[in-house]
Amino acid sequence: MATIHDVALKAGVSVTTVSRVMNNRGYISEATRTKVYAAMDELGYQPNEIARSLLRKQSNILGLIVPSVSHPFFSELADRIEYYAYQKGYKVLLCNSQLDPVKERDYIEMLKRNRVDGIMMGSHTLEVDDFMSLRSPIITFDRQIREDIPYISSDNYEGGRLATERLVSQGCRKIAHICGNLQLDLLANRRTDAFRDVVQRHGVAHLIIQTDMNVFDQARYEQLLRELLVAHPDIDGIFATSDIIGAFALKECELAGKRVPEDVKIIGYDDVNAARWLSPELTTIRQPIDDFGKLAVELLSKQVEGETVEIRNALPVELVIRGTA
Amino acid sequence: MATIHDVALKAGVSVTTVSRVMNNRGYISEATRTKVYAAMDELGYQPNEIARSLLRKQSNILGLIVPSVSHPFFSELADRIEYYAYQKGYKVLLCNSQLDPVKERDYIEMLKRNRVDGIMMGSHTLEVDDFMSLRSPIITFDRQIREDIPYISSDNYEGGRLATERLVSQGCRKIAHICGNLQLDLLANRRTDAFRDVVQRHGVAHLIIQTDMNVFDQARYEQLLRELLVAHPDIDGIFATSDIIGAFALKECELAGKRVPEDVKIIGYDDVNAARWLSPELTTIRQPIDDFGKLAVELLSKQVEGETVEIRNALPVELVIRGTA
DNA sequence: TTGTAAGCGTTATCAC
DNA sequence: GTGATAACGCTTACAA
């Protein structure tokens, strides 16, 4: 592949001059400019960004760590992040931790070695120490790993409240809440707090089921829901902590001969596209995924520029009423 | 951030020695090795991969261009690609073309400037010329852009045949096929060829609807299906070219008061996870997404090593019978 | 077993 | 207006 030297040679000028026309810096005569451009596309020249990065100490690459892009929430988030990153001239390095702490740590080290300009963590392993040594800007989703690391989340308590209030107001008398692993110190746990509060205030019967969120195991979700409906046939409301779980709840209800929303009402969480693939469409709590992505890139690029940013970034949620509750 | 010089200084050796310790090359005494390691983690040293890449002329980065990772097929494909890339020591740069030719071309140039080791194209714009100048290995999904560029696809004709035969054998007498834009020269169009052949052989009434696949517009899918069911209330079979379209078909059928599979039978394509979120679960043609990802990384890494690879890579498909047909 | 120095492809600094 | 040259952080002959 052609280098700046080849271009200089062909154009009969020095590399400095070539560099100048590329970057539009300093004065250059029209004549040289034309010569250089001619040489450049004659050679199909593309400047080597690696060399530039080395010199500039900036890679213009952002690392994104998620449990798995195959999960709709993260795939939509990744999509928005890429969108805004591109607008600001950043590239996105995709890392799936598969919720494996070893892989996650490994990826963090890789990102450090590759001198990425910033890291976005959508993954939840507990190893906090690894971030300590981290010099580059970092932000997390839905997790406060340290006092000084900015995080993005939505108003989880409000989301939980909205969902539960809806279920109660629609007449549910026994509500199941299916949530992730509460041991993991996620901000998403506030949804469960709200669920407890609302349900107790209204004196509504309820139960809380923790899924082992360490794996996105569809078969497990299915089994869990099935068992739940068998063990508690009188459940008339389900508040799931993701639309995917909500979808399985819907499917298992119908399989069990229960009508939704007549017999059982269901509310999901996230409002991913898939919520509208179901019939009836899923009532859910909408997280502003687009805003998440936009803010993530913004927080990082501001830090790159040396600005300080807000640590707590909680975005509003919204109850989206559709066909299941 | 610490450099190799800092480590050398602290350990009281030369940079060469540090490099040797890092890469396990040549002979080094146990004593120096220990000293160097000590210095390294005292400084939290991480070798600069950018400098390495520059020297080695290998970035160990693979570029992945897809229309949008938010689409389940591509999100699952990206997940598998990342999985296998990681195993081989490659990183993945995520590029969403949004099916915008400008952005796609822009990304290709960007990837060239960043000297990625290979490019995987899951996007479908028509600009072929841009690949001409491409020196780095490249592979495409479901598209043959040039005689000498390897592609990965599944047996699309067989998939179309399997789906249509199933519909016919289940008693469908008027089948709608919803496919992408047939102008785009995609291998996926073979599904439509098969549909035509089978349906004609059996003398079954049919119609073919092209969606403008240039956008993943859910509202459009919805409208299209709704209009179809109104215009042709006697349709009793639908073969959709993706599970997502299949999901919308299912939803619109139920909305129109038609029972699935009793009144209308539906078959999707891809077998993404979402196919099993619906109720009834979607009967579909399974594409081996995991194998796609594995093969993609393999083809690229082999080319990096200088091996030549198979140009045509068509993987087998499979009819997965579930609840809709 | 270890060190010196050149070079990877750029850009910034300073001359001319 | 343009050109040498040093540097970015690393690896690799080639010496010692």
mmCIF file of N, CA, C and O in Angstrom, chain A residues 103-160:
data_model
loop_
_atom_site.group_PDB
_atom_site.id
_atom_site.type_symbol
_atom_site.label_atom_id
_atom_site.label_comp_id
_atom_site.label_asym_id
_atom_site.label_seq_id
_atom_site.Cartn_x
_atom_site.Cartn_y
_atom_site.Cartn_z
ATOM 1 N N LYS A 103 -13.335 -12.948 30.320
ATOM 2 C CA LYS A 103 -13.346 -12.323 29.010
ATOM 3 C C LYS A 103 -13.499 -10.809 29.156
ATOM 4 O O LYS A 103 -12.894 -10.041 28.422
ATOM 5 N N GLU A 104 -14.289 -10.421 30.098
ATOM 6 C CA GLU A 104 -14.506 -8.986 30.302
ATOM 7 C C GLU A 104 -13.198 -8.286 30.690
ATOM 8 O O GLU A 104 -12.834 -7.251 30.138
ATOM 9 N N ARG A 105 -12.495 -8.888 31.626
ATOM 10 C CA ARG A 105 -11.232 -8.311 32.055
ATOM 11 C C ARG A 105 -10.244 -8.289 30.893
ATOM 12 O O ARG A 105 -9.523 -7.322 30.661
ATOM 13 N N ASP A 106 -10.227 -9.371 30.175
ATOM 14 C CA ASP A 106 -9.353 -9.511 29.034
ATOM 15 C C ASP A 106 -9.622 -8.395 28.018
ATOM 16 O O ASP A 106 -8.704 -7.787 27.465
ATOM 17 N N TYR A 107 -10.886 -8.126 27.798
ATOM 18 C CA TYR A 107 -11.258 -7.095 26.848
ATOM 19 C C TYR A 107 -10.844 -5.712 27.338
ATOM 20 O O TYR A 107 -10.409 -4.875 26.556
ATOM 21 N N ILE A 108 -10.972 -5.496 28.617
ATOM 22 C CA ILE A 108 -10.579 -4.192 29.145
ATOM 23 C C ILE A 108 -9.082 -3.963 28.923
ATOM 24 O O ILE A 108 -8.656 -2.902 28.489
ATOM 25 N N GLU A 109 -8.316 -5.016 29.173
ATOM 26 C CA GLU A 109 -6.869 -4.894 28.955
ATOM 27 C C GLU A 109 -6.571 -4.673 27.471
ATOM 28 O O GLU A 109 -5.738 -3.845 27.114
ATOM 29 N N MET A 110 -7.272 -5.389 26.645
ATOM 30 C CA MET A 110 -7.089 -5.235 25.201
ATOM 31 C C MET A 110 -7.366 -3.796 24.790
ATOM 32 O O MET A 110 -6.608 -3.187 24.038
ATOM 33 N N LEU A 111 -8.449 -3.268 25.307
ATOM 34 C CA LEU A 111 -8.817 -1.901 24.951
ATOM 35 C C LEU A 111 -7.764 -0.906 25.434
ATOM 36 O O LEU A 111 -7.449 0.069 24.756
ATOM 37 N N LYS A 112 -7.204 -1.184 26.598
ATOM 38 C CA LYS A 112 -6.136 -0.322 27.089
ATOM 39 C C LYS A 112 -4.925 -0.392 26.171
ATOM 40 O O LYS A 112 -4.371 0.623 25.771
ATOM 41 N N ARG A 113 -4.544 -1.619 25.818
ATOM 42 C CA ARG A 113 -3.379 -1.775 24.948
ATOM 43 C C ARG A 113 -3.600 -1.096 23.596
ATOM 44 O O ARG A 113 -2.664 -0.594 22.986
ATOM 45 N N ASN A 114 -4.836 -1.090 23.178
ATOM 46 C CA ASN A 114 -5.120 -0.460 21.892
ATOM 47 C C ASN A 114 -5.393 1.026 22.003
ATOM 48 O O ASN A 114 -5.762 1.673 21.020
ATOM 49 N N ARG A 115 -5.199 1.529 23.195
ATOM 50 C CA ARG A 115 -5.297 2.976 23.440
ATOM 51 C C ARG A 115 -6.594 3.568 22.918
ATOM 52 O O ARG A 115 -6.587 4.608 22.246
ATOM 53 N N VAL A 116 -7.707 2.876 23.200
ATOM 54 C CA VAL A 116 -8.985 3.460 22.800
ATOM 55 C C VAL A 116 -9.204 4.763 23.559
ATOM 56 O O VAL A 116 -8.694 4.953 24.651
ATOM 57 N N ASP A 117 -9.969 5.650 22.958
ATOM 58 C CA ASP A 117 -10.196 6.950 23.579
ATOM 59 C C ASP A 117 -11.204 6.898 24.716
ATOM 60 O O ASP A 117 -11.286 7.834 25.523
ATOM 61 N N GLY A 118 -11.975 5.840 24.770
ATOM 62 C CA GLY A 118 -12.956 5.724 25.834
ATOM 63 C C GLY A 118 -13.625 4.367 25.821
ATOM 64 O O GLY A 118 -13.578 3.654 24.826
ATOM 65 N N ILE A 119 -14.225 4.016 26.949
ATOM 66 C CA ILE A 119 -14.864 2.710 27.067
ATOM 67 C C ILE A 119 -16.294 2.851 27.596
ATOM 68 O O ILE A 119 -16.537 3.611 28.524
ATOM 69 N N MET A 120 -17.184 2.121 26.981
ATOM 70 C CA MET A 120 -18.564 2.077 27.455
ATOM 71 C C MET A 120 -18.849 0.688 27.973
ATOM 72 O O MET A 120 -18.732 -0.289 27.244
ATOM 73 N N MET A 121 -19.257 0.606 29.222
ATOM 74 C CA MET A 121 -19.461 -0.696 29.838
ATOM 75 C C MET A 121 -20.944 -0.989 30.045
ATOM 76 O O MET A 121 -21.585 -0.365 30.877
ATOM 77 N N GLY A 122 -21.447 -1.950 29.297
ATOM 78 C CA GLY A 122 -22.829 -2.346 29.491
ATOM 79 C C GLY A 122 -22.871 -3.711 30.149
ATOM 80 O O GLY A 122 -23.907 -4.342 30.218
ATOM 81 N N SER A 123 -21.732 -4.144 30.631
ATOM 82 C CA SER A 123 -21.606 -5.484 31.177
ATOM 83 C C SER A 123 -21.492 -5.420 32.696
ATOM 84 O O SER A 123 -21.119 -4.408 33.258
ATOM 85 N N HIS A 124 -21.806 -6.505 33.341
ATOM 86 C CA HIS A 124 -21.954 -6.387 34.805
ATOM 87 C C HIS A 124 -21.095 -7.287 35.675
ATOM 88 O O HIS A 124 -21.596 -7.858 36.625
ATOM 89 N N THR A 125 -19.905 -7.499 35.383
ATOM 90 C CA THR A 125 -19.184 -8.343 36.336
ATOM 91 C C THR A 125 -18.691 -7.515 37.504
ATOM 92 O O THR A 125 -18.642 -6.305 37.445
ATOM 93 N N LEU A 126 -18.340 -8.219 38.527
ATOM 94 C CA LEU A 126 -18.083 -7.525 39.781
ATOM 95 C C LEU A 126 -16.679 -6.976 39.928
ATOM 96 O O LEU A 126 -16.408 -6.172 40.812
ATOM 97 N N GLU A 127 -15.777 -7.431 39.087
ATOM 98 C CA GLU A 127 -14.381 -7.008 39.225
ATOM 99 C C GLU A 127 -14.241 -5.509 39.005
ATOM 100 O O GLU A 127 -14.195 -5.040 37.882
ATOM 101 N N VAL A 128 -14.162 -4.784 40.077
ATOM 102 C CA VAL A 128 -14.096 -3.342 39.973
ATOM 103 C C VAL A 128 -12.660 -2.861 39.885
ATOM 104 O O VAL A 128 -12.350 -1.865 39.257
ATOM 105 N N ASP A 129 -11.780 -3.625 40.508
ATOM 106 C CA ASP A 129 -10.386 -3.195 40.608
ATOM 107 C C ASP A 129 -9.750 -2.898 39.265
ATOM 108 O O ASP A 129 -8.916 -2.011 39.139
ATOM 109 N N ASP A 130 -10.176 -3.642 38.280
ATOM 110 C CA ASP A 130 -9.556 -3.485 36.972
ATOM 111 C C ASP A 130 -9.737 -2.095 36.397
ATOM 112 O O ASP A 130 -8.971 -1.649 35.568
ATOM 113 N N PHE A 131 -10.791 -1.429 36.856
ATOM 114 C CA PHE A 131 -11.031 -0.098 36.329
ATOM 115 C C PHE A 131 -10.090 0.914 36.936
ATOM 116 O O PHE A 131 -9.833 1.964 36.390
ATOM 117 N N MET A 132 -9.613 0.565 38.126
ATOM 118 C CA MET A 132 -8.762 1.480 38.858
ATOM 119 C C MET A 132 -7.613 2.006 38.003
ATOM 120 O O MET A 132 -7.383 3.194 37.911
ATOM 121 N N SER A 133 -6.947 1.058 37.391
ATOM 122 C CA SER A 133 -5.746 1.417 36.645
ATOM 123 C C SER A 133 -6.099 2.106 35.330
ATOM 124 O O SER A 133 -5.227 2.530 34.598
ATOM 125 N N LEU A 134 -7.377 2.211 35.104
ATOM 126 C CA LEU A 134 -7.812 2.733 33.822
ATOM 127 C C LEU A 134 -7.633 4.236 33.733
ATOM 128 O O LEU A 134 -8.212 5.006 34.477
ATOM 129 N N ARG A 135 -6.870 4.648 32.787
ATOM 130 C CA ARG A 135 -6.640 6.067 32.617
ATOM 131 C C ARG A 135 -7.680 6.690 31.684
ATOM 132 O O ARG A 135 -8.079 7.827 31.860
ATOM 133 N N SER A 136 -8.109 5.921 30.713
ATOM 134 C CA SER A 136 -8.981 6.502 29.699
ATOM 135 C C SER A 136 -10.409 6.669 30.218
ATOM 136 O O SER A 136 -10.840 5.985 31.119
ATOM 137 N N PRO A 137 -11.106 7.619 29.646
ATOM 138 C CA PRO A 137 -12.487 7.878 30.038
ATOM 139 C C PRO A 137 -13.329 6.621 29.943
ATOM 140 O O PRO A 137 -13.116 5.787 29.071
ATOM 141 N N ILE A 138 -14.268 6.516 30.841
ATOM 142 C CA ILE A 138 -15.114 5.341 30.865
ATOM 143 C C ILE A 138 -16.495 5.759 31.351
ATOM 144 O O ILE A 138 -16.615 6.709 32.125
ATOM 145 N N ILE A 139 -17.490 5.098 30.846
ATOM 146 C CA ILE A 139 -18.824 5.301 31.380
ATOM 147 C C ILE A 139 -19.497 3.934 31.472
ATOM 148 O O ILE A 139 -19.092 2.999 30.793
ATOM 149 N N THR A 140 -20.484 3.849 32.330
ATOM 150 C CA THR A 140 -21.178 2.574 32.460
ATOM 151 C C THR A 140 -22.663 2.768 32.211
ATOM 152 O O THR A 140 -23.175 3.881 32.297
ATOM 153 N N PHE A 141 -23.317 1.660 31.930
ATOM 154 C CA PHE A 141 -24.764 1.688 31.810
ATOM 155 C C PHE A 141 -25.362 0.986 33.018
ATOM 156 O O PHE A 141 -24.981 -0.138 33.337
ATOM 157 N N ASP A 142 -26.230 1.686 33.695
ATOM 158 C CA ASP A 142 -27.035 1.063 34.746
ATOM 159 C C ASP A 142 -26.226 0.502 35.897
ATOM 160 O O ASP A 142 -26.673 -0.409 36.567
ATOM 161 N N ARG A 143 -25.059 1.050 36.094
ATOM 162 C CA ARG A 143 -24.216 0.500 37.139
ATOM 163 C C ARG A 143 -23.301 1.585 37.656
ATOM 164 O O ARG A 143 -22.643 2.284 36.881
ATOM 165 N N GLN A 144 -23.242 1.711 38.981
ATOM 166 C CA GLN A 144 -22.342 2.696 39.559
ATOM 167 C C GLN A 144 -21.174 1.937 40.148
ATOM 168 O O GLN A 144 -21.252 1.432 41.264
ATOM 169 N N ILE A 145 -20.097 1.846 39.397
ATOM 170 C CA ILE A 145 -18.997 1.036 39.914
ATOM 171 C C ILE A 145 -18.061 1.828 40.811
ATOM 172 O O ILE A 145 -17.383 1.274 41.640
ATOM 173 N N ARG A 146 -18.054 3.134 40.633
ATOM 174 C CA ARG A 146 -17.220 3.958 41.518
ATOM 175 C C ARG A 146 -17.794 5.361 41.555
ATOM 176 O O ARG A 146 -18.442 5.794 40.601
ATOM 177 N N GLU A 147 -17.516 6.048 42.616
ATOM 178 C CA GLU A 147 -18.067 7.386 42.820
ATOM 179 C C GLU A 147 -17.774 8.347 41.674
ATOM 180 O O GLU A 147 -18.548 9.244 41.382
ATOM 181 N N ASP A 148 -16.614 8.161 41.061
ATOM 182 C CA ASP A 148 -16.181 9.144 40.075
ATOM 183 C C ASP A 148 -16.337 8.685 38.635
ATOM 184 O O ASP A 148 -15.843 9.334 37.724
ATOM 185 N N ILE A 149 -17.004 7.574 38.452
ATOM 186 C CA ILE A 149 -17.214 7.098 37.080
ATOM 187 C C ILE A 149 -18.655 7.374 36.658
ATOM 188 O O ILE A 149 -19.599 6.887 37.266
ATOM 189 N N PRO A 150 -18.809 8.169 35.606
ATOM 190 C CA PRO A 150 -20.147 8.550 35.169
ATOM 191 C C PRO A 150 -20.957 7.336 34.726
ATOM 192 O O PRO A 150 -20.399 6.403 34.143
ATOM 193 N N TYR A 151 -22.223 7.357 35.033
ATOM 194 C CA TYR A 151 -23.063 6.273 34.554
ATOM 195 C C TYR A 151 -24.316 6.832 33.896
ATOM 196 O O TYR A 151 -24.726 7.953 34.174
ATOM 197 N N ILE A 152 -24.861 6.024 33.031
ATOM 198 C CA ILE A 152 -26.107 6.364 32.369
ATOM 199 C C ILE A 152 -27.141 5.317 32.747
ATOM 200 O O ILE A 152 -26.867 4.126 32.689
ATOM 201 N N SER A 153 -28.275 5.765 33.144
ATOM 202 C CA SER A 153 -29.344 4.825 33.448
ATOM 203 C C SER A 153 -30.647 5.548 33.211
ATOM 204 O O SER A 153 -30.660 6.722 32.877
ATOM 205 N N SER A 154 -31.742 4.828 33.353
ATOM 206 C CA SER A 154 -33.001 5.550 33.331
ATOM 207 C C SER A 154 -33.548 5.506 34.749
ATOM 208 O O SER A 154 -32.961 4.877 35.636
ATOM 209 N N ASP A 155 -34.635 6.163 34.949
ATOM 210 C CA ASP A 155 -35.192 6.248 36.291
ATOM 211 C C ASP A 155 -35.858 4.924 36.630
ATOM 212 O O ASP A 155 -37.053 4.737 36.438
ATOM 213 N N ASN A 156 -35.066 4.002 37.141
ATOM 214 C CA ASN A 156 -35.544 2.649 37.370
ATOM 215 C C ASN A 156 -36.666 2.569 38.398
ATOM 216 O O ASN A 156 -37.618 1.808 38.217
ATOM 217 N N TYR A 157 -36.547 3.347 39.442
ATOM 218 C CA TYR A 157 -37.607 3.305 40.461
ATOM 219 C C TYR A 157 -38.931 3.729 39.836
ATOM 220 O O TYR A 157 -39.962 3.074 40.010
ATOM 221 N N GLU A 158 -38.882 4.813 39.093
ATOM 222 C CA GLU A 158 -40.087 5.311 38.440
ATOM 223 C C GLU A 158 -40.655 4.276 37.463
ATOM 224 O O GLU A 158 -41.877 4.098 37.387
ATOM 225 N N GLY A 159 -39.790 3.608 36.766
ATOM 226 C CA GLY A 159 -40.234 2.576 35.833
ATOM 227 C C GLY A 159 -40.970 1.460 36.569
ATOM 228 O O GLY A 159 -42.049 1.022 36.151
ATOM 229 N N GLY A 160 -40.389 1.030 37.671
ATOM 230 C CA GLY A 160 -41.008 -0.017 38.462
ATOM 231 C C GLY A 160 -42.350 0.434 39.022
ATOM 232 O O GLY A 160 -43.326 -0.322 39.049
#
